[in-house]
Amino acid sequence: MLRYMTIIFSILLITACSNSTVIDTEKKKEKTVQDNIVISEDGKISFKIYNTAGVPEERVDIIKKEISNAYKVIHQFIKTDYTPSEKINIFLLEGNENSWGLRSEIKLYSVRNGKYPLVHEMTHTLLGYGNNFDDSKGYLTQEGLGVYMENTYGKQSYPVHKVMNYLMDKEKIIPINKLIDLTTDDFFFRPPFVEYEDVVLQWISYTHAGSFITFLIDSYGLEKFEQVYNQDQLEKKMQDIYGKQLEKIEEEWLHFIEKNEQELTSNDMMKIDHFYNMNSVIDHINVDEYQSH
Ligand SMILES: [Zn+2]
């Protein structure tokens, strides 16, 4: 019965419009769909944009250019054994939640206010993350590279060394071996978000990862970094590749941050999302329990 009614309704609808209007509408629909696809310059990957947040077409056009440019740098930035998906859906979403870069989809938030971390998420999606986007290979090199790439090629600049310096002043330092230990790393990078302190701990952890990996790349180069990116048994792997114990490299990094004394200015603080909120509870974060190596 329902189907019969639908058919009648469709016939009425079609006869109500002129034929050319129907064809025009169809063409327009098709054009919009095609318009929202970006093919990578090497023709290997098609990105399809879903404008779920309903942002203006101009913004979608900007994002399309950004996707194209980001692909050019990211896919050849380091060699990995990961082959990205040929089809990647990019969802432009309402709200300011954490964005995600998965195997064949990117969920991008903060699109309306222009604070979407596109390059960060595309770095995960194009270079691989864990074993099929799980946590089996930790978070440090992957999130650290995401922060580095967004800072270098994206629009969301984050003064990562300055914030690290600030965390050191506040004595909120988490040893790297705790951040890469597969039995404890979820606690830092994927906390349950029950309390606001969870958000702050995640921010502290991402800052450590971003600052440490930026230091590694800047001081020791990409060739070495690509050999430790997204690898199993990271601590051992790093010792093999860098010829030093993780603790030694960590010391060099903290010394570098201290020596450079890049102060986080109030201007920097204002630019960091939720800085003042996070700062107001930072003293509740007790990192002493993570200090033992
Ligand atoms: Zn990330």
PDB file of C-alpha atoms and ligand atoms in Angstrom:
ATOM      1  CA  MET A   1       0.000   0.000   0.000  1.00  0.00           C
ATOM      2  CA  LEU A   2       2.702   2.396   0.991  1.00  0.00           C
ATOM      3  CA  ARG A   3       4.719   1.611  -2.122  1.00  0.00           C
ATOM      4  CA  TYR A   4       1.668   2.164  -4.344  1.00  0.00           C
ATOM      5  CA  MET A   5       1.057   5.558  -2.764  1.00  0.00           C
ATOM      6  CA  THR A   6       4.705   6.496  -3.270  1.00  0.00           C
ATOM      7  CA  ILE A   7       4.511   5.672  -6.973  1.00  0.00           C
ATOM      8  CA  ILE A   8       1.415   7.829  -7.412  1.00  0.00           C
ATOM      9  CA  PHE A   9       3.046  10.612  -5.465  1.00  0.00           C
ATOM     10  CA  SER A  10       6.177  10.382  -7.606  1.00  0.00           C
ATOM     11  CA  ILE A  11       4.161  10.580 -10.810  1.00  0.00           C
ATOM     12  CA  LEU A  12       2.350  13.634  -9.491  1.00  0.00           C
ATOM     13  CA  LEU A  13       5.628  15.201  -8.514  1.00  0.00           C
ATOM     14  CA  ILE A  14       7.220  14.583 -11.895  1.00  0.00           C
ATOM     15  CA  THR A  15       4.213  15.932 -13.816  1.00  0.00           C
ATOM     16  CA  ALA A  16       4.214  18.947 -11.558  1.00  0.00           C
ATOM     17  CA  CYS A  17       7.681  19.920 -12.703  1.00  0.00           C
ATOM     18  CA  SER A  18       8.667  20.444 -16.287  1.00  0.00           C
ATOM     19  CA  ASN A  19      11.014  17.818 -17.677  1.00  0.00           C
ATOM     20  CA  SER A  20      13.900  20.224 -18.027  1.00  0.00           C
ATOM     21  CA  THR A  21      13.646  21.260 -14.365  1.00  0.00           C
ATOM     22  CA  VAL A  22      13.936  17.629 -13.325  1.00  0.00           C
ATOM     23  CA  ILE A  23      16.992  17.134 -15.505  1.00  0.00           C
ATOM     24  CA  ASP A  24      18.564  20.374 -14.237  1.00  0.00           C
ATOM     25  CA  THR A  25      18.059  19.359 -10.627  1.00  0.00           C
ATOM     26  CA  GLU A  26      19.601  15.951 -11.295  1.00  0.00           C
ATOM     27  CA  LYS A  27      22.568  17.540 -13.024  1.00  0.00           C
ATOM     28  CA  LYS A  28      23.041  19.941 -10.154  1.00  0.00           C
ATOM     29  CA  LYS A  29      22.998  17.100  -7.654  1.00  0.00           C
ATOM     30  CA  GLU A  30      25.544  15.185  -9.689  1.00  0.00           C
ATOM     31  CA  LYS A  31      27.721  18.271  -9.991  1.00  0.00           C
ATOM     32  CA  THR A  32      27.678  18.860  -6.223  1.00  0.00           C
ATOM     33  CA  VAL A  33      28.736  15.281  -5.582  1.00  0.00           C
ATOM     34  CA  GLN A  34      31.560  15.522  -8.146  1.00  0.00           C
ATOM     35  CA  ASP A  35      32.529  18.927  -6.802  1.00  0.00           C
ATOM     36  CA  ASN A  36      33.068  17.482  -3.393  1.00  0.00           C
ATOM     37  CA  ILE A  37      35.612  14.948  -4.543  1.00  0.00           C
ATOM     38  CA  VAL A  38      39.317  15.660  -4.525  1.00  0.00           C
ATOM     39  CA  ILE A  39      41.564  13.335  -6.497  1.00  0.00           C
ATOM     40  CA  SER A  40      45.187  13.287  -5.368  1.00  0.00           C
ATOM     41  CA  GLU A  41      47.681  14.596  -7.941  1.00  0.00           C
ATOM     42  CA  ASP A  42      49.045  11.106  -8.556  1.00  0.00           C
ATOM     43  CA  GLY A  43      45.504   9.829  -9.117  1.00  0.00           C
ATOM     44  CA  LYS A  44      45.859   7.205  -6.387  1.00  0.00           C
ATOM     45  CA  ILE A  45      43.374   8.452  -3.826  1.00  0.00           C
ATOM     46  CA  SER A  46      39.951  10.060  -3.965  1.00  0.00           C
ATOM     47  CA  PHE A  47      38.784  12.093  -1.005  1.00  0.00           C
ATOM     48  CA  LYS A  48      35.048  12.587  -0.772  1.00  0.00           C
ATOM     49  CA  ILE A  49      33.831  15.466   1.357  1.00  0.00           C
ATOM     50  CA  TYR A  50      30.568  15.244   3.291  1.00  0.00           C
ATOM     51  CA  ASN A  51      29.569  18.701   4.358  1.00  0.00           C
ATOM     52  CA  THR A  52      27.472  17.500   7.286  1.00  0.00           C
ATOM     53  CA  ALA A  53      28.004  20.751   9.192  1.00  0.00           C
ATOM     54  CA  GLY A  54      26.579  22.638   6.216  1.00  0.00           C
ATOM     55  CA  VAL A  55      29.415  25.168   5.972  1.00  0.00           C
ATOM     56  CA  PRO A  56      29.382  27.591   3.029  1.00  0.00           C
ATOM     57  CA  GLU A  57      30.657  26.357  -0.335  1.00  0.00           C
ATOM     58  CA  GLU A  58      33.595  28.767  -0.164  1.00  0.00           C
ATOM     59  CA  ARG A  59      34.839  27.017   2.979  1.00  0.00           C
ATOM     60  CA  VAL A  60      34.464  23.633   1.297  1.00  0.00           C
ATOM     61  CA  ASP A  61      36.496  24.945  -1.651  1.00  0.00           C
ATOM     62  CA  ILE A  62      39.242  26.102   0.707  1.00  0.00           C
ATOM     63  CA  ILE A  63      39.259  22.695   2.416  1.00  0.00           C
ATOM     64  CA  LYS A  64      39.506  20.986  -0.986  1.00  0.00           C
ATOM     65  CA  LYS A  65      42.644  22.955  -1.814  1.00  0.00           C
ATOM     66  CA  GLU A  66      44.042  22.205   1.633  1.00  0.00           C
ATOM     67  CA  ILE A  67      43.426  18.470   1.134  1.00  0.00           C
ATOM     68  CA  SER A  68      45.223  18.569  -2.184  1.00  0.00           C
ATOM     69  CA  ASN A  69      48.217  20.470  -0.793  1.00  0.00           C
ATOM     70  CA  ALA A  70      48.391  18.394   2.379  1.00  0.00           C
ATOM     71  CA  TYR A  71      48.431  15.167   0.351  1.00  0.00           C
ATOM     72  CA  LYS A  72      51.430  16.379  -1.656  1.00  0.00           C
ATOM     73  CA  VAL A  73      53.592  16.833   1.433  1.00  0.00           C
ATOM     74  CA  ILE A  74      52.307  14.078   3.692  1.00  0.00           C
ATOM     75  CA  HIS A  75      52.296  11.037   1.396  1.00  0.00           C
ATOM     76  CA  GLN A  76      56.002  11.366   0.643  1.00  0.00           C
ATOM     77  CA  PHE A  77      57.134  12.903   3.910  1.00  0.00           C
ATOM     78  CA  ILE A  78      58.454   9.638   5.303  1.00  0.00           C
ATOM     79  CA  LYS A  79      58.423   6.145   3.835  1.00  0.00           C
ATOM     80  CA  THR A  80      56.238   3.719   5.733  1.00  0.00           C
ATOM     81  CA  ASP A  81      55.088   0.226   4.895  1.00  0.00           C
ATOM     82  CA  TYR A  82      51.488   1.424   5.032  1.00  0.00           C
ATOM     83  CA  THR A  83      49.311   1.598   1.914  1.00  0.00           C
ATOM     84  CA  PRO A  84      46.510   4.113   2.396  1.00  0.00           C
ATOM     85  CA  SER A  85      42.913   3.472   1.408  1.00  0.00           C
ATOM     86  CA  GLU A  86      42.062   4.467  -2.176  1.00  0.00           C
ATOM     87  CA  LYS A  87      38.840   6.077  -1.020  1.00  0.00           C
ATOM     88  CA  ILE A  88      38.803   8.368   1.977  1.00  0.00           C
ATOM     89  CA  ASN A  89      35.645  10.061   3.233  1.00  0.00           C
ATOM     90  CA  ILE A  90      36.089  13.372   4.979  1.00  0.00           C
ATOM     91  CA  PHE A  91      33.213  14.420   7.208  1.00  0.00           C
ATOM     92  CA  LEU A  92      32.946  18.105   8.086  1.00  0.00           C
ATOM     93  CA  LEU A  93      31.113  17.992  11.386  1.00  0.00           C
ATOM     94  CA  GLU A  94      29.294  20.315  13.725  1.00  0.00           C
ATOM     95  CA  GLY A  95      30.847  21.024  17.136  1.00  0.00           C
ATOM     96  CA  ASN A  96      34.344  21.183  18.593  1.00  0.00           C
ATOM     97  CA  GLU A  97      35.055  17.616  19.661  1.00  0.00           C
ATOM     98  CA  ASN A  98      38.352  15.827  19.040  1.00  0.00           C
ATOM     99  CA  SER A  99      38.835  15.098  15.345  1.00  0.00           C
ATOM    100  CA  TRP A 100      39.823  11.643  14.079  1.00  0.00           C
ATOM    101  CA  GLY A 101      41.958  10.369  11.224  1.00  0.00           C
ATOM    102  CA  LEU A 102      41.122   6.734  10.538  1.00  0.00           C
ATOM    103  CA  ARG A 103      41.887   4.373   7.657  1.00  0.00           C
ATOM    104  CA  SER A 104      39.157   5.425   5.266  1.00  0.00           C
ATOM    105  CA  GLU A 105      37.500   8.280   7.041  1.00  0.00           C
ATOM    106  CA  ILE A 106      38.419  11.546   8.646  1.00  0.00           C
ATOM    107  CA  LYS A 107      36.039  13.124  11.130  1.00  0.00           C
ATOM    108  CA  LEU A 108      36.809  16.796  11.200  1.00  0.00           C
ATOM    109  CA  TYR A 109      35.364  19.019  13.911  1.00  0.00           C
ATOM    110  CA  SER A 110      35.774  22.767  14.556  1.00  0.00           C
ATOM    111  CA  VAL A 111      35.051  23.391  10.882  1.00  0.00           C
ATOM    112  CA  ARG A 112      32.879  26.423  11.496  1.00  0.00           C
ATOM    113  CA  ASN A 113      35.492  28.319  13.473  1.00  0.00           C
ATOM    114  CA  GLY A 114      38.286  27.300  11.101  1.00  0.00           C
ATOM    115  CA  LYS A 115      40.216  25.411  13.786  1.00  0.00           C
ATOM    116  CA  TYR A 116      40.069  21.983  12.171  1.00  0.00           C
ATOM    117  CA  PRO A 117      43.329  19.981  12.392  1.00  0.00           C
ATOM    118  CA  LEU A 118      43.173  18.701   8.795  1.00  0.00           C
ATOM    119  CA  VAL A 119      46.902  18.114   8.292  1.00  0.00           C
ATOM    120  CA  HIS A 120      47.211  16.347  11.658  1.00  0.00           C
ATOM    121  CA  GLU A 121      44.403  13.899  10.834  1.00  0.00           C
ATOM    122  CA  MET A 122      45.521  13.370   7.233  1.00  0.00           C
ATOM    123  CA  THR A 123      48.963  12.450   8.591  1.00  0.00           C
ATOM    124  CA  HIS A 124      47.384   9.545  10.510  1.00  0.00           C
ATOM    125  CA  THR A 125      45.191   8.515   7.569  1.00  0.00           C
ATOM    126  CA  LEU A 126      47.945   8.592   4.946  1.00  0.00           C
ATOM    127  CA  LEU A 127      50.939   7.262   6.901  1.00  0.00           C
ATOM    128  CA  GLY A 128      49.193   4.660   9.046  1.00  0.00           C
ATOM    129  CA  TYR A 129      48.536   4.239  12.730  1.00  0.00           C
ATOM    130  CA  GLY A 130      49.067   1.051  14.690  1.00  0.00           C
ATOM    131  CA  ASN A 131      47.913  -2.132  13.087  1.00  0.00           C
ATOM    132  CA  ASN A 132      44.854  -0.945  11.140  1.00  0.00           C
ATOM    133  CA  PHE A 133      44.317   2.133  13.325  1.00  0.00           C
ATOM    134  CA  ASP A 134      44.439   0.477  16.710  1.00  0.00           C
ATOM    135  CA  ASP A 135      46.643   1.228  19.725  1.00  0.00           C
ATOM    136  CA  SER A 136      48.954  -1.768  19.255  1.00  0.00           C
ATOM    137  CA  LYS A 137      51.948   0.431  18.411  1.00  0.00           C
ATOM    138  CA  GLY A 138      51.327   3.154  20.927  1.00  0.00           C
ATOM    139  CA  TYR A 139      50.733   6.833  20.339  1.00  0.00           C
ATOM    140  CA  LEU A 140      53.979   8.742  20.782  1.00  0.00           C
ATOM    141  CA  THR A 141      55.448   8.775  17.264  1.00  0.00           C
ATOM    142  CA  GLN A 142      52.049   8.960  15.548  1.00  0.00           C
ATOM    143  CA  GLU A 143      50.578  11.815  17.605  1.00  0.00           C
ATOM    144  CA  GLY A 144      53.950  13.530  17.789  1.00  0.00           C
ATOM    145  CA  LEU A 145      54.204  13.513  13.999  1.00  0.00           C
ATOM    146  CA  GLY A 146      50.590  14.723  13.734  1.00  0.00           C
ATOM    147  CA  VAL A 147      51.443  17.749  15.892  1.00  0.00           C
ATOM    148  CA  TYR A 148      54.691  18.353  13.972  1.00  0.00           C
ATOM    149  CA  MET A 149      52.959  18.207  10.560  1.00  0.00           C
ATOM    150  CA  GLU A 150      50.067  20.459  11.582  1.00  0.00           C
ATOM    151  CA  ASN A 151      52.587  22.959  12.937  1.00  0.00           C
ATOM    152  CA  THR A 152      54.751  22.823   9.835  1.00  0.00           C
ATOM    153  CA  TYR A 153      52.180  22.512   7.048  1.00  0.00           C
ATOM    154  CA  GLY A 154      48.783  23.139   8.629  1.00  0.00           C
ATOM    155  CA  LYS A 155      46.927  26.165   9.886  1.00  0.00           C
ATOM    156  CA  GLN A 156      46.741  25.341  13.604  1.00  0.00           C
ATOM    157  CA  SER A 157      50.088  26.466  14.881  1.00  0.00           C
ATOM    158  CA  TYR A 158      50.781  25.383  18.423  1.00  0.00           C
ATOM    159  CA  PRO A 159      53.918  26.622  20.236  1.00  0.00           C
ATOM    160  CA  VAL A 160      54.773  23.108  21.301  1.00  0.00           C
ATOM    161  CA  HIS A 161      58.262  23.715  22.764  1.00  0.00           C
ATOM    162  CA  LYS A 162      57.040  26.785  24.635  1.00  0.00           C
ATOM    163  CA  VAL A 163      54.170  24.835  26.174  1.00  0.00           C
ATOM    164  CA  MET A 164      56.635  22.073  27.070  1.00  0.00           C
ATOM    165  CA  ASN A 165      58.816  24.673  28.760  1.00  0.00           C
ATOM    166  CA  TYR A 166      55.791  25.894  30.650  1.00  0.00           C
ATOM    167  CA  LEU A 167      54.938  22.325  31.747  1.00  0.00           C
ATOM    168  CA  MET A 168      58.513  21.899  32.977  1.00  0.00           C
ATOM    169  CA  ASP A 169      58.184  25.085  35.032  1.00  0.00           C
ATOM    170  CA  LYS A 170      54.992  23.652  36.479  1.00  0.00           C
ATOM    171  CA  GLU A 171      56.809  20.353  37.139  1.00  0.00           C
ATOM    172  CA  LYS A 172      54.357  18.417  34.999  1.00  0.00           C
ATOM    173  CA  ILE A 173      56.826  16.155  33.252  1.00  0.00           C
ATOM    174  CA  ILE A 174      55.880  12.618  32.318  1.00  0.00           C
ATOM    175  CA  PRO A 175      58.762  10.249  31.486  1.00  0.00           C
ATOM    176  CA  ILE A 176      58.728   9.163  27.850  1.00  0.00           C
ATOM    177  CA  ASN A 177      58.964   5.505  28.825  1.00  0.00           C
ATOM    178  CA  LYS A 178      55.609   5.875  30.596  1.00  0.00           C
ATOM    179  CA  LEU A 179      54.111   7.467  27.482  1.00  0.00           C
ATOM    180  CA  ILE A 180      55.255   4.575  25.280  1.00  0.00           C
ATOM    181  CA  ASP A 181      54.524   1.723  27.669  1.00  0.00           C
ATOM    182  CA  LEU A 182      51.646  -0.151  26.008  1.00  0.00           C
ATOM    183  CA  THR A 183      50.201  -1.047  29.393  1.00  0.00           C
ATOM    184  CA  THR A 184      49.911   2.585  30.545  1.00  0.00           C
ATOM    185  CA  ASP A 185      49.716   4.732  27.413  1.00  0.00           C
ATOM    186  CA  ASP A 186      45.905   4.650  27.019  1.00  0.00           C
ATOM    187  CA  PHE A 187      45.702   6.371  30.364  1.00  0.00           C
ATOM    188  CA  PHE A 188      47.612   9.361  28.976  1.00  0.00           C
ATOM    189  CA  PHE A 189      46.492   9.536  25.349  1.00  0.00           C
ATOM    190  CA  ARG A 190      42.977   8.070  25.498  1.00  0.00           C
ATOM    191  CA  PRO A 191      41.727   8.900  28.992  1.00  0.00           C
ATOM    192  CA  PRO A 192      38.078   8.189  29.789  1.00  0.00           C
ATOM    193  CA  PHE A 193      37.080  11.885  29.900  1.00  0.00           C
ATOM    194  CA  VAL A 194      35.156  11.431  33.097  1.00  0.00           C
ATOM    195  CA  GLU A 195      36.687  14.492  34.696  1.00  0.00           C
ATOM    196  CA  TYR A 196      38.161  17.657  33.272  1.00  0.00           C
ATOM    197  CA  GLU A 197      41.560  16.515  34.566  1.00  0.00           C
ATOM    198  CA  ASP A 198      41.427  13.787  31.892  1.00  0.00           C
ATOM    199  CA  VAL A 199      41.300  16.440  29.187  1.00  0.00           C
ATOM    200  CA  VAL A 200      44.258  18.218  30.771  1.00  0.00           C
ATOM    201  CA  LEU A 201      46.293  15.025  31.084  1.00  0.00           C
ATOM    202  CA  GLN A 202      45.647  14.282  27.415  1.00  0.00           C
ATOM    203  CA  TRP A 203      46.785  17.797  26.503  1.00  0.00           C
ATOM    204  CA  ILE A 204      49.975  17.345  28.563  1.00  0.00           C
ATOM    205  CA  SER A 205      50.629  13.993  26.848  1.00  0.00           C
ATOM    206  CA  TYR A 206      50.094  15.361  23.314  1.00  0.00           C
ATOM    207  CA  THR A 207      52.403  18.262  24.139  1.00  0.00           C
ATOM    208  CA  HIS A 208      55.125  15.844  25.287  1.00  0.00           C
ATOM    209  CA  ALA A 209      54.684  13.755  22.119  1.00  0.00           C
ATOM    210  CA  GLY A 210      54.662  16.811  19.830  1.00  0.00           C
ATOM    211  CA  SER A 211      57.661  18.472  21.456  1.00  0.00           C
ATOM    212  CA  PHE A 212      59.725  15.281  21.726  1.00  0.00           C
ATOM    213  CA  ILE A 213      59.096  14.189  18.128  1.00  0.00           C
ATOM    214  CA  THR A 214      59.735  17.723  16.819  1.00  0.00           C
ATOM    215  CA  PHE A 215      63.048  17.654  18.675  1.00  0.00           C
ATOM    216  CA  LEU A 216      63.876  14.198  17.266  1.00  0.00           C
ATOM    217  CA  ILE A 217      63.143  15.242  13.678  1.00  0.00           C
ATOM    218  CA  ASP A 218      64.933  18.596  13.957  1.00  0.00           C
ATOM    219  CA  SER A 219      68.007  17.164  15.692  1.00  0.00           C
ATOM    220  CA  TYR A 220      68.435  13.751  14.080  1.00  0.00           C
ATOM    221  CA  GLY A 221      66.622  14.052  10.754  1.00  0.00           C
ATOM    222  CA  LEU A 222      63.815  12.296   8.969  1.00  0.00           C
ATOM    223  CA  GLU A 223      65.732   9.243   7.817  1.00  0.00           C
ATOM    224  CA  LYS A 224      66.128   8.025  11.364  1.00  0.00           C
ATOM    225  CA  PHE A 225      62.636   9.069  12.376  1.00  0.00           C
ATOM    226  CA  GLU A 226      60.956   7.133   9.583  1.00  0.00           C
ATOM    227  CA  GLN A 227      62.558   3.967  10.918  1.00  0.00           C
ATOM    228  CA  VAL A 228      60.958   4.374  14.328  1.00  0.00           C
ATOM    229  CA  TYR A 229      57.584   5.749  13.212  1.00  0.00           C
ATOM    230  CA  ASN A 230      54.699   3.490  14.242  1.00  0.00           C
ATOM    231  CA  GLN A 231      57.022   0.642  15.225  1.00  0.00           C
ATOM    232  CA  ASP A 232      56.684  -2.181  17.715  1.00  0.00           C
ATOM    233  CA  GLN A 233      58.904  -2.185  20.792  1.00  0.00           C
ATOM    234  CA  LEU A 234      59.663   1.471  20.360  1.00  0.00           C
ATOM    235  CA  GLU A 235      62.174   1.805  23.184  1.00  0.00           C
ATOM    236  CA  LYS A 236      64.413  -0.922  21.775  1.00  0.00           C
ATOM    237  CA  LYS A 237      63.888   0.273  18.225  1.00  0.00           C
ATOM    238  CA  MET A 238      64.949   3.783  19.171  1.00  0.00           C
ATOM    239  CA  GLN A 239      68.088   2.516  20.812  1.00  0.00           C
ATOM    240  CA  ASP A 240      68.967   0.567  17.636  1.00  0.00           C
ATOM    241  CA  ILE A 241      68.323   3.489  15.296  1.00  0.00           C
ATOM    242  CA  TYR A 242      69.667   6.383  17.360  1.00  0.00           C
ATOM    243  CA  GLY A 243      72.450   4.416  19.016  1.00  0.00           C
ATOM    244  CA  LYS A 244      71.476   5.827  22.394  1.00  0.00           C
ATOM    245  CA  GLN A 245      69.212   4.851  25.216  1.00  0.00           C
ATOM    246  CA  LEU A 246      65.804   6.480  25.256  1.00  0.00           C
ATOM    247  CA  GLU A 247      66.629   8.113  28.592  1.00  0.00           C
ATOM    248  CA  LYS A 248      69.683   9.773  27.075  1.00  0.00           C
ATOM    249  CA  ILE A 249      67.689  11.255  24.170  1.00  0.00           C
ATOM    250  CA  GLU A 250      65.015  12.345  26.611  1.00  0.00           C
ATOM    251  CA  GLU A 251      67.638  14.165  28.678  1.00  0.00           C
ATOM    252  CA  GLU A 252      68.940  15.926  25.554  1.00  0.00           C
ATOM    253  CA  TRP A 253      65.403  16.990  24.680  1.00  0.00           C
ATOM    254  CA  LEU A 254      64.579  18.383  28.125  1.00  0.00           C
ATOM    255  CA  HIS A 255      67.942  20.117  28.223  1.00  0.00           C
ATOM    256  CA  PHE A 256      67.227  21.661  24.804  1.00  0.00           C
ATOM    257  CA  ILE A 257      63.856  22.985  25.994  1.00  0.00           C
ATOM    258  CA  GLU A 258      65.391  24.386  29.166  1.00  0.00           C
ATOM    259  CA  LYS A 259      68.343  25.960  27.396  1.00  0.00           C
ATOM    260  CA  ASN A 260      66.205  27.667  24.781  1.00  0.00           C
ATOM    261  CA  GLU A 261      63.983  29.145  27.467  1.00  0.00           C
ATOM    262  CA  GLN A 262      61.150  29.956  25.134  1.00  0.00           C
ATOM    263  CA  GLU A 263      58.661  31.559  27.463  1.00  0.00           C
ATOM    264  CA  LEU A 264      54.975  31.021  26.811  1.00  0.00           C
ATOM    265  CA  THR A 265      53.621  34.549  26.482  1.00  0.00           C
ATOM    266  CA  SER A 266      50.111  35.678  27.371  1.00  0.00           C
ATOM    267  CA  ASN A 267      49.586  36.166  23.648  1.00  0.00           C
ATOM    268  CA  ASP A 268      50.471  32.482  23.096  1.00  0.00           C
ATOM    269  CA  MET A 269      48.163  31.477  25.932  1.00  0.00           C
ATOM    270  CA  MET A 270      45.244  33.322  24.407  1.00  0.00           C
ATOM    271  CA  LYS A 271      45.695  31.499  21.122  1.00  0.00           C
ATOM    272  CA  ILE A 272      45.659  28.034  22.688  1.00  0.00           C
ATOM    273  CA  ASP A 273      42.137  26.658  22.915  1.00  0.00           C
ATOM    274  CA  HIS A 274      40.918  26.356  26.508  1.00  0.00           C
ATOM    275  CA  PHE A 275      44.359  27.243  27.860  1.00  0.00           C
ATOM    276  CA  TYR A 276      43.024  29.160  30.846  1.00  0.00           C
ATOM    277  CA  ASN A 277      40.531  26.437  31.737  1.00  0.00           C
ATOM    278  CA  MET A 278      43.202  23.768  31.531  1.00  0.00           C
ATOM    279  CA  ASN A 279      45.668  25.911  33.424  1.00  0.00           C
ATOM    280  CA  SER A 280      43.214  26.370  36.261  1.00  0.00           C
ATOM    281  CA  VAL A 281      43.252  22.642  37.080  1.00  0.00           C
ATOM    282  CA  ILE A 282      46.810  21.793  36.088  1.00  0.00           C
ATOM    283  CA  ASP A 283      47.937  21.757  39.701  1.00  0.00           C
ATOM    284  CA  HIS A 284      45.468  18.956  40.376  1.00  0.00           C
ATOM    285  CA  ILE A 285      47.372  16.731  37.990  1.00  0.00           C
ATOM    286  CA  ASN A 286      49.758  14.678  40.028  1.00  0.00           C
ATOM    287  CA  VAL A 287      52.583  13.393  37.873  1.00  0.00           C
ATOM    288  CA  ASP A 288      54.797  12.274  40.781  1.00  0.00           C
ATOM    289  CA  GLU A 289      53.415   8.773  40.598  1.00  0.00           C
ATOM    290  CA  TYR A 290      54.737   8.403  37.025  1.00  0.00           C
ATOM    291  CA  GLN A 291      58.273   9.497  37.809  1.00  0.00           C
ATOM    292  CA  SER A 292      59.954   6.157  38.525  1.00  0.00           C
ATOM    293  CA  HIS A 293      61.776   4.821  35.505  1.00  0.00           C
TER     294      HIS A 293
HETATM  295 ZN    ZN B   1      46.056  12.605  16.333  1.00  0.00          ZN
END
